[in-house]
Amino acid sequence: MRKGMTVLLCFVGTLFAEEVPEKTSARVYVDIVGDLFHAGHIAFFKKAKSFGDYLIVGVLADEVVEEYKRTPVLTLDERVQAIEACSWVDEVIVAPPLRLTEEMVQEHKIDFVVHGDDFNKDLLEDQYGVALKLGIFRTVPYTKGISTSDIIDRIVSRYDGGEFHRQK
């Protein structure tokens, strides 16, 4: 009797259960310098990919990066190779434009554009105005405690402190 009742309850439960929608596929785009590729970059990719199932990463060219920050330590090719090796990344666009265009969104069938929440409001409008206008711009929390600048400062400090000069 118990077994029959369990089967009946399971069957009735499925009749009244809400239909769970299938996850739709979405193509997510981020752009990045990706210099001295580190755990903060990986965390960013993981958060960005939560908006879809396909992550496209634009790796910015040196001359584009120099418009708003320091020259990268690694070459564009070195940065691209490191980012291509990341399991969260499905596709890499080498040297995309700094300012996202509607043509690029259409060409790459981009559903969402994601950036960390550590942005300057003026740069945001300048570089992501199209994504904002299209309503596809999203932010994720910045990963605190690690950045390329922090790594560079750590290296310089340790070098200046003689750590790299020790004989073993």
PDB file of C-alpha atoms in Angstrom:
ATOM      1  CA  MET A   1       0.000   0.000   0.000  1.00  0.00           C
ATOM      2  CA  ARG A   2       2.762   2.433   0.929  1.00  0.00           C
ATOM      3  CA  LYS A   3       4.653   1.892  -2.317  1.00  0.00           C
ATOM      4  CA  GLY A   4       1.508   2.454  -4.397  1.00  0.00           C
ATOM      5  CA  MET A   5       0.712   5.659  -2.479  1.00  0.00           C
ATOM      6  CA  THR A   6       4.246   7.013  -3.056  1.00  0.00           C
ATOM      7  CA  VAL A   7       3.994   6.388  -6.787  1.00  0.00           C
ATOM      8  CA  LEU A   8       0.571   8.082  -6.905  1.00  0.00           C
ATOM      9  CA  LEU A   9       1.821  11.129  -4.981  1.00  0.00           C
ATOM     10  CA  CYS A  10       4.836  11.457  -7.288  1.00  0.00           C
ATOM     11  CA  PHE A  11       2.571  11.250 -10.351  1.00  0.00           C
ATOM     12  CA  VAL A  12       0.099  13.826  -8.979  1.00  0.00           C
ATOM     13  CA  GLY A  13       2.994  16.073  -7.973  1.00  0.00           C
ATOM     14  CA  THR A  14       4.297  16.124 -11.535  1.00  0.00           C
ATOM     15  CA  LEU A  15       0.867  17.132 -12.853  1.00  0.00           C
ATOM     16  CA  PHE A  16       0.825  20.269 -10.740  1.00  0.00           C
ATOM     17  CA  ALA A  17       4.532  21.124 -10.757  1.00  0.00           C
ATOM     18  CA  GLU A  18       5.471  24.405 -12.404  1.00  0.00           C
ATOM     19  CA  GLU A  19       7.326  23.995 -15.635  1.00  0.00           C
ATOM     20  CA  VAL A  20      10.948  25.019 -15.145  1.00  0.00           C
ATOM     21  CA  PRO A  21      12.108  27.114 -18.080  1.00  0.00           C
ATOM     22  CA  GLU A  22      15.178  25.880 -19.882  1.00  0.00           C
ATOM     23  CA  LYS A  23      18.229  28.079 -19.598  1.00  0.00           C
ATOM     24  CA  THR A  24      18.521  30.093 -22.766  1.00  0.00           C
ATOM     25  CA  SER A  25      21.875  30.466 -24.371  1.00  0.00           C
ATOM     26  CA  ALA A  26      23.481  33.877 -24.137  1.00  0.00           C
ATOM     27  CA  ARG A  27      26.730  35.225 -25.504  1.00  0.00           C
ATOM     28  CA  VAL A  28      28.572  37.382 -23.010  1.00  0.00           C
ATOM     29  CA  TYR A  29      31.301  39.861 -23.943  1.00  0.00           C
ATOM     30  CA  VAL A  30      33.996  41.377 -21.749  1.00  0.00           C
ATOM     31  CA  ASP A  31      37.073  43.306 -22.716  1.00  0.00           C
ATOM     32  CA  ILE A  32      40.240  43.240 -20.722  1.00  0.00           C
ATOM     33  CA  VAL A  33      43.892  44.163 -20.718  1.00  0.00           C
ATOM     34  CA  GLY A  34      44.720  40.862 -19.002  1.00  0.00           C
ATOM     35  CA  ASP A  35      48.257  41.870 -18.095  1.00  0.00           C
ATOM     36  CA  LEU A  36      50.085  39.490 -15.744  1.00  0.00           C
ATOM     37  CA  PHE A  37      47.033  37.187 -15.865  1.00  0.00           C
ATOM     38  CA  HIS A  38      45.979  36.358 -12.290  1.00  0.00           C
ATOM     39  CA  ALA A  39      43.230  35.009 -10.024  1.00  0.00           C
ATOM     40  CA  GLY A  40      41.290  38.293 -10.161  1.00  0.00           C
ATOM     41  CA  HIS A  41      40.932  37.921 -13.936  1.00  0.00           C
ATOM     42  CA  ILE A  42      39.713  34.347 -13.520  1.00  0.00           C
ATOM     43  CA  ALA A  43      37.134  35.414 -10.908  1.00  0.00           C
ATOM     44  CA  PHE A  44      35.940  38.159 -13.279  1.00  0.00           C
ATOM     45  CA  PHE A  45      35.488  35.664 -16.137  1.00  0.00           C
ATOM     46  CA  LYS A  46      33.580  33.282 -13.877  1.00  0.00           C
ATOM     47  CA  LYS A  47      31.218  36.060 -12.716  1.00  0.00           C
ATOM     48  CA  ALA A  48      30.743  37.357 -16.267  1.00  0.00           C
ATOM     49  CA  LYS A  49      29.950  33.916 -17.629  1.00  0.00           C
ATOM     50  CA  SER A  50      27.140  33.563 -15.080  1.00  0.00           C
ATOM     51  CA  PHE A  51      25.096  35.787 -17.432  1.00  0.00           C
ATOM     52  CA  GLY A  52      25.223  33.194 -20.208  1.00  0.00           C
ATOM     53  CA  ASP A  53      26.871  30.082 -21.506  1.00  0.00           C
ATOM     54  CA  TYR A  54      29.420  31.483 -23.968  1.00  0.00           C
ATOM     55  CA  LEU A  55      32.110  33.962 -22.919  1.00  0.00           C
ATOM     56  CA  ILE A  56      33.835  36.152 -25.490  1.00  0.00           C
ATOM     57  CA  VAL A  57      36.892  38.056 -24.240  1.00  0.00           C
ATOM     58  CA  GLY A  58      38.273  41.012 -26.153  1.00  0.00           C
ATOM     59  CA  VAL A  59      41.972  41.459 -25.348  1.00  0.00           C
ATOM     60  CA  LEU A  60      42.827  45.112 -25.868  1.00  0.00           C
ATOM     61  CA  ALA A  61      45.866  46.149 -27.921  1.00  0.00           C
ATOM     62  CA  ASP A  62      48.763  47.955 -26.225  1.00  0.00           C
ATOM     63  CA  GLU A  63      48.178  51.243 -28.051  1.00  0.00           C
ATOM     64  CA  VAL A  64      44.513  51.230 -27.021  1.00  0.00           C
ATOM     65  CA  VAL A  65      45.375  50.513 -23.387  1.00  0.00           C
ATOM     66  CA  GLU A  66      47.936  53.328 -23.366  1.00  0.00           C
ATOM     67  CA  GLU A  67      45.071  55.774 -24.043  1.00  0.00           C
ATOM     68  CA  TYR A  68      43.862  55.379 -20.462  1.00  0.00           C
ATOM     69  CA  LYS A  69      46.458  53.480 -18.386  1.00  0.00           C
ATOM     70  CA  ARG A  70      50.045  52.216 -18.341  1.00  0.00           C
ATOM     71  CA  THR A  71      51.654  50.107 -21.062  1.00  0.00           C
ATOM     72  CA  PRO A  72      51.122  46.383 -20.378  1.00  0.00           C
ATOM     73  CA  VAL A  73      54.126  44.370 -19.217  1.00  0.00           C
ATOM     74  CA  LEU A  74      53.191  41.367 -21.371  1.00  0.00           C
ATOM     75  CA  THR A  75      52.841  41.623 -25.138  1.00  0.00           C
ATOM     76  CA  LEU A  76      49.417  41.327 -26.741  1.00  0.00           C
ATOM     77  CA  ASP A  77      50.275  37.827 -27.976  1.00  0.00           C
ATOM     78  CA  GLU A  78      51.387  36.694 -24.501  1.00  0.00           C
ATOM     79  CA  ARG A  79      48.179  38.063 -22.946  1.00  0.00           C
ATOM     80  CA  VAL A  80      46.021  36.393 -25.622  1.00  0.00           C
ATOM     81  CA  GLN A  81      47.708  33.011 -25.072  1.00  0.00           C
ATOM     82  CA  ALA A  82      47.155  33.167 -21.295  1.00  0.00           C
ATOM     83  CA  ILE A  83      43.492  34.140 -21.676  1.00  0.00           C
ATOM     84  CA  GLU A  84      42.816  31.502 -24.356  1.00  0.00           C
ATOM     85  CA  ALA A  85      44.051  28.872 -21.884  1.00  0.00           C
ATOM     86  CA  CYS A  86      41.430  29.845 -19.280  1.00  0.00           C
ATOM     87  CA  SER A  87      38.604  27.303 -19.099  1.00  0.00           C
ATOM     88  CA  TRP A  88      35.938  30.007 -18.584  1.00  0.00           C
ATOM     89  CA  VAL A  89      36.763  31.560 -21.968  1.00  0.00           C
ATOM     90  CA  ASP A  90      35.101  30.278 -25.148  1.00  0.00           C
ATOM     91  CA  GLU A  91      36.414  32.797 -27.677  1.00  0.00           C
ATOM     92  CA  VAL A  92      39.031  35.548 -27.787  1.00  0.00           C
ATOM     93  CA  ILE A  93      38.848  38.630 -29.967  1.00  0.00           C
ATOM     94  CA  VAL A  94      42.331  40.057 -30.457  1.00  0.00           C
ATOM     95  CA  ALA A  95      42.601  43.859 -30.345  1.00  0.00           C
ATOM     96  CA  PRO A  96      38.904  44.832 -30.386  1.00  0.00           C
ATOM     97  CA  PRO A  97      37.979  48.523 -30.457  1.00  0.00           C
ATOM     98  CA  LEU A  98      38.075  50.245 -27.075  1.00  0.00           C
ATOM     99  CA  ARG A  99      34.660  51.761 -27.733  1.00  0.00           C
ATOM    100  CA  LEU A 100      32.097  49.038 -28.324  1.00  0.00           C
ATOM    101  CA  THR A 101      30.047  49.554 -31.493  1.00  0.00           C
ATOM    102  CA  GLU A 102      26.593  48.332 -32.510  1.00  0.00           C
ATOM    103  CA  GLU A 103      28.244  46.615 -35.487  1.00  0.00           C
ATOM    104  CA  MET A 104      30.494  44.605 -33.175  1.00  0.00           C
ATOM    105  CA  VAL A 105      27.529  43.643 -30.973  1.00  0.00           C
ATOM    106  CA  GLN A 106      25.637  42.425 -34.043  1.00  0.00           C
ATOM    107  CA  GLU A 107      28.611  40.747 -35.729  1.00  0.00           C
ATOM    108  CA  HIS A 108      29.453  38.693 -32.634  1.00  0.00           C
ATOM    109  CA  LYS A 109      25.807  38.205 -31.598  1.00  0.00           C
ATOM    110  CA  ILE A 110      26.523  39.633 -28.132  1.00  0.00           C
ATOM    111  CA  ASP A 111      23.649  39.376 -25.649  1.00  0.00           C
ATOM    112  CA  PHE A 112      25.376  40.961 -22.634  1.00  0.00           C
ATOM    113  CA  VAL A 113      28.395  43.174 -22.059  1.00  0.00           C
ATOM    114  CA  VAL A 114      29.894  42.801 -18.578  1.00  0.00           C
ATOM    115  CA  HIS A 115      32.356  44.970 -16.662  1.00  0.00           C
ATOM    116  CA  GLY A 116      33.562  45.114 -13.071  1.00  0.00           C
ATOM    117  CA  ASP A 117      31.834  47.662 -10.840  1.00  0.00           C
ATOM    118  CA  ASP A 118      35.124  49.544 -10.332  1.00  0.00           C
ATOM    119  CA  PHE A 119      34.654  51.845 -13.339  1.00  0.00           C
ATOM    120  CA  ASN A 120      34.910  55.583 -13.797  1.00  0.00           C
ATOM    121  CA  LYS A 121      31.472  56.945 -14.831  1.00  0.00           C
ATOM    122  CA  ASP A 122      32.935  59.054 -17.671  1.00  0.00           C
ATOM    123  CA  LEU A 123      34.899  56.112 -19.100  1.00  0.00           C
ATOM    124  CA  LEU A 124      31.834  53.927 -18.743  1.00  0.00           C
ATOM    125  CA  GLU A 125      29.729  56.167 -20.970  1.00  0.00           C
ATOM    126  CA  ASP A 126      32.600  56.672 -23.417  1.00  0.00           C
ATOM    127  CA  GLN A 127      33.538  53.000 -23.805  1.00  0.00           C
ATOM    128  CA  TYR A 128      30.217  51.227 -23.160  1.00  0.00           C
ATOM    129  CA  GLY A 129      27.651  53.807 -24.285  1.00  0.00           C
ATOM    130  CA  VAL A 130      26.310  51.470 -26.970  1.00  0.00           C
ATOM    131  CA  ALA A 131      25.780  48.616 -24.487  1.00  0.00           C
ATOM    132  CA  LEU A 132      24.081  51.013 -22.075  1.00  0.00           C
ATOM    133  CA  LYS A 133      21.808  52.303 -24.846  1.00  0.00           C
ATOM    134  CA  LEU A 134      20.933  48.757 -25.933  1.00  0.00           C
ATOM    135  CA  GLY A 135      20.193  47.718 -22.327  1.00  0.00           C
ATOM    136  CA  ILE A 136      22.716  44.871 -22.408  1.00  0.00           C
ATOM    137  CA  PHE A 137      25.314  46.286 -19.992  1.00  0.00           C
ATOM    138  CA  ARG A 138      25.797  44.448 -16.687  1.00  0.00           C
ATOM    139  CA  THR A 139      28.284  44.769 -13.830  1.00  0.00           C
ATOM    140  CA  VAL A 140      29.860  42.269 -11.480  1.00  0.00           C
ATOM    141  CA  PRO A 141      31.638  42.968  -8.189  1.00  0.00           C
ATOM    142  CA  TYR A 142      35.323  43.828  -8.543  1.00  0.00           C
ATOM    143  CA  THR A 143      37.594  41.170  -7.019  1.00  0.00           C
ATOM    144  CA  LYS A 144      39.296  42.933  -4.129  1.00  0.00           C
ATOM    145  CA  GLY A 145      42.766  42.097  -2.919  1.00  0.00           C
ATOM    146  CA  ILE A 146      44.439  41.384  -6.237  1.00  0.00           C
ATOM    147  CA  SER A 147      45.186  43.474  -9.277  1.00  0.00           C
ATOM    148  CA  THR A 148      47.952  43.771 -11.821  1.00  0.00           C
ATOM    149  CA  SER A 149      49.051  47.038 -10.203  1.00  0.00           C
ATOM    150  CA  ASP A 150      49.228  45.293  -6.813  1.00  0.00           C
ATOM    151  CA  ILE A 151      51.353  42.509  -8.317  1.00  0.00           C
ATOM    152  CA  ILE A 152      53.728  45.023  -9.911  1.00  0.00           C
ATOM    153  CA  ASP A 153      54.011  46.910  -6.589  1.00  0.00           C
ATOM    154  CA  ARG A 154      54.682  43.605  -4.801  1.00  0.00           C
ATOM    155  CA  ILE A 155      57.453  42.714  -7.261  1.00  0.00           C
ATOM    156  CA  VAL A 156      59.084  46.158  -7.008  1.00  0.00           C
ATOM    157  CA  SER A 157      58.884  46.133  -3.213  1.00  0.00           C
ATOM    158  CA  ARG A 158      60.424  42.687  -2.956  1.00  0.00           C
ATOM    159  CA  TYR A 159      63.103  43.563  -5.488  1.00  0.00           C
ATOM    160  CA  ASP A 160      63.931  46.803  -3.631  1.00  0.00           C
ATOM    161  CA  GLY A 161      63.983  44.825  -0.366  1.00  0.00           C
ATOM    162  CA  GLY A 162      66.603  42.485  -1.796  1.00  0.00           C
ATOM    163  CA  GLU A 163      64.427  39.367  -1.914  1.00  0.00           C
ATOM    164  CA  PHE A 164      65.366  38.660  -5.516  1.00  0.00           C
ATOM    165  CA  HIS A 165      69.068  39.113  -4.814  1.00  0.00           C
ATOM    166  CA  ARG A 166      69.421  36.288  -2.294  1.00  0.00           C
ATOM    167  CA  GLN A 167      71.875  33.533  -3.115  1.00  0.00           C
ATOM    168  CA  LYS A 168      70.659  30.024  -2.339  1.00  0.00           C
TER     169      LYS A 168
END
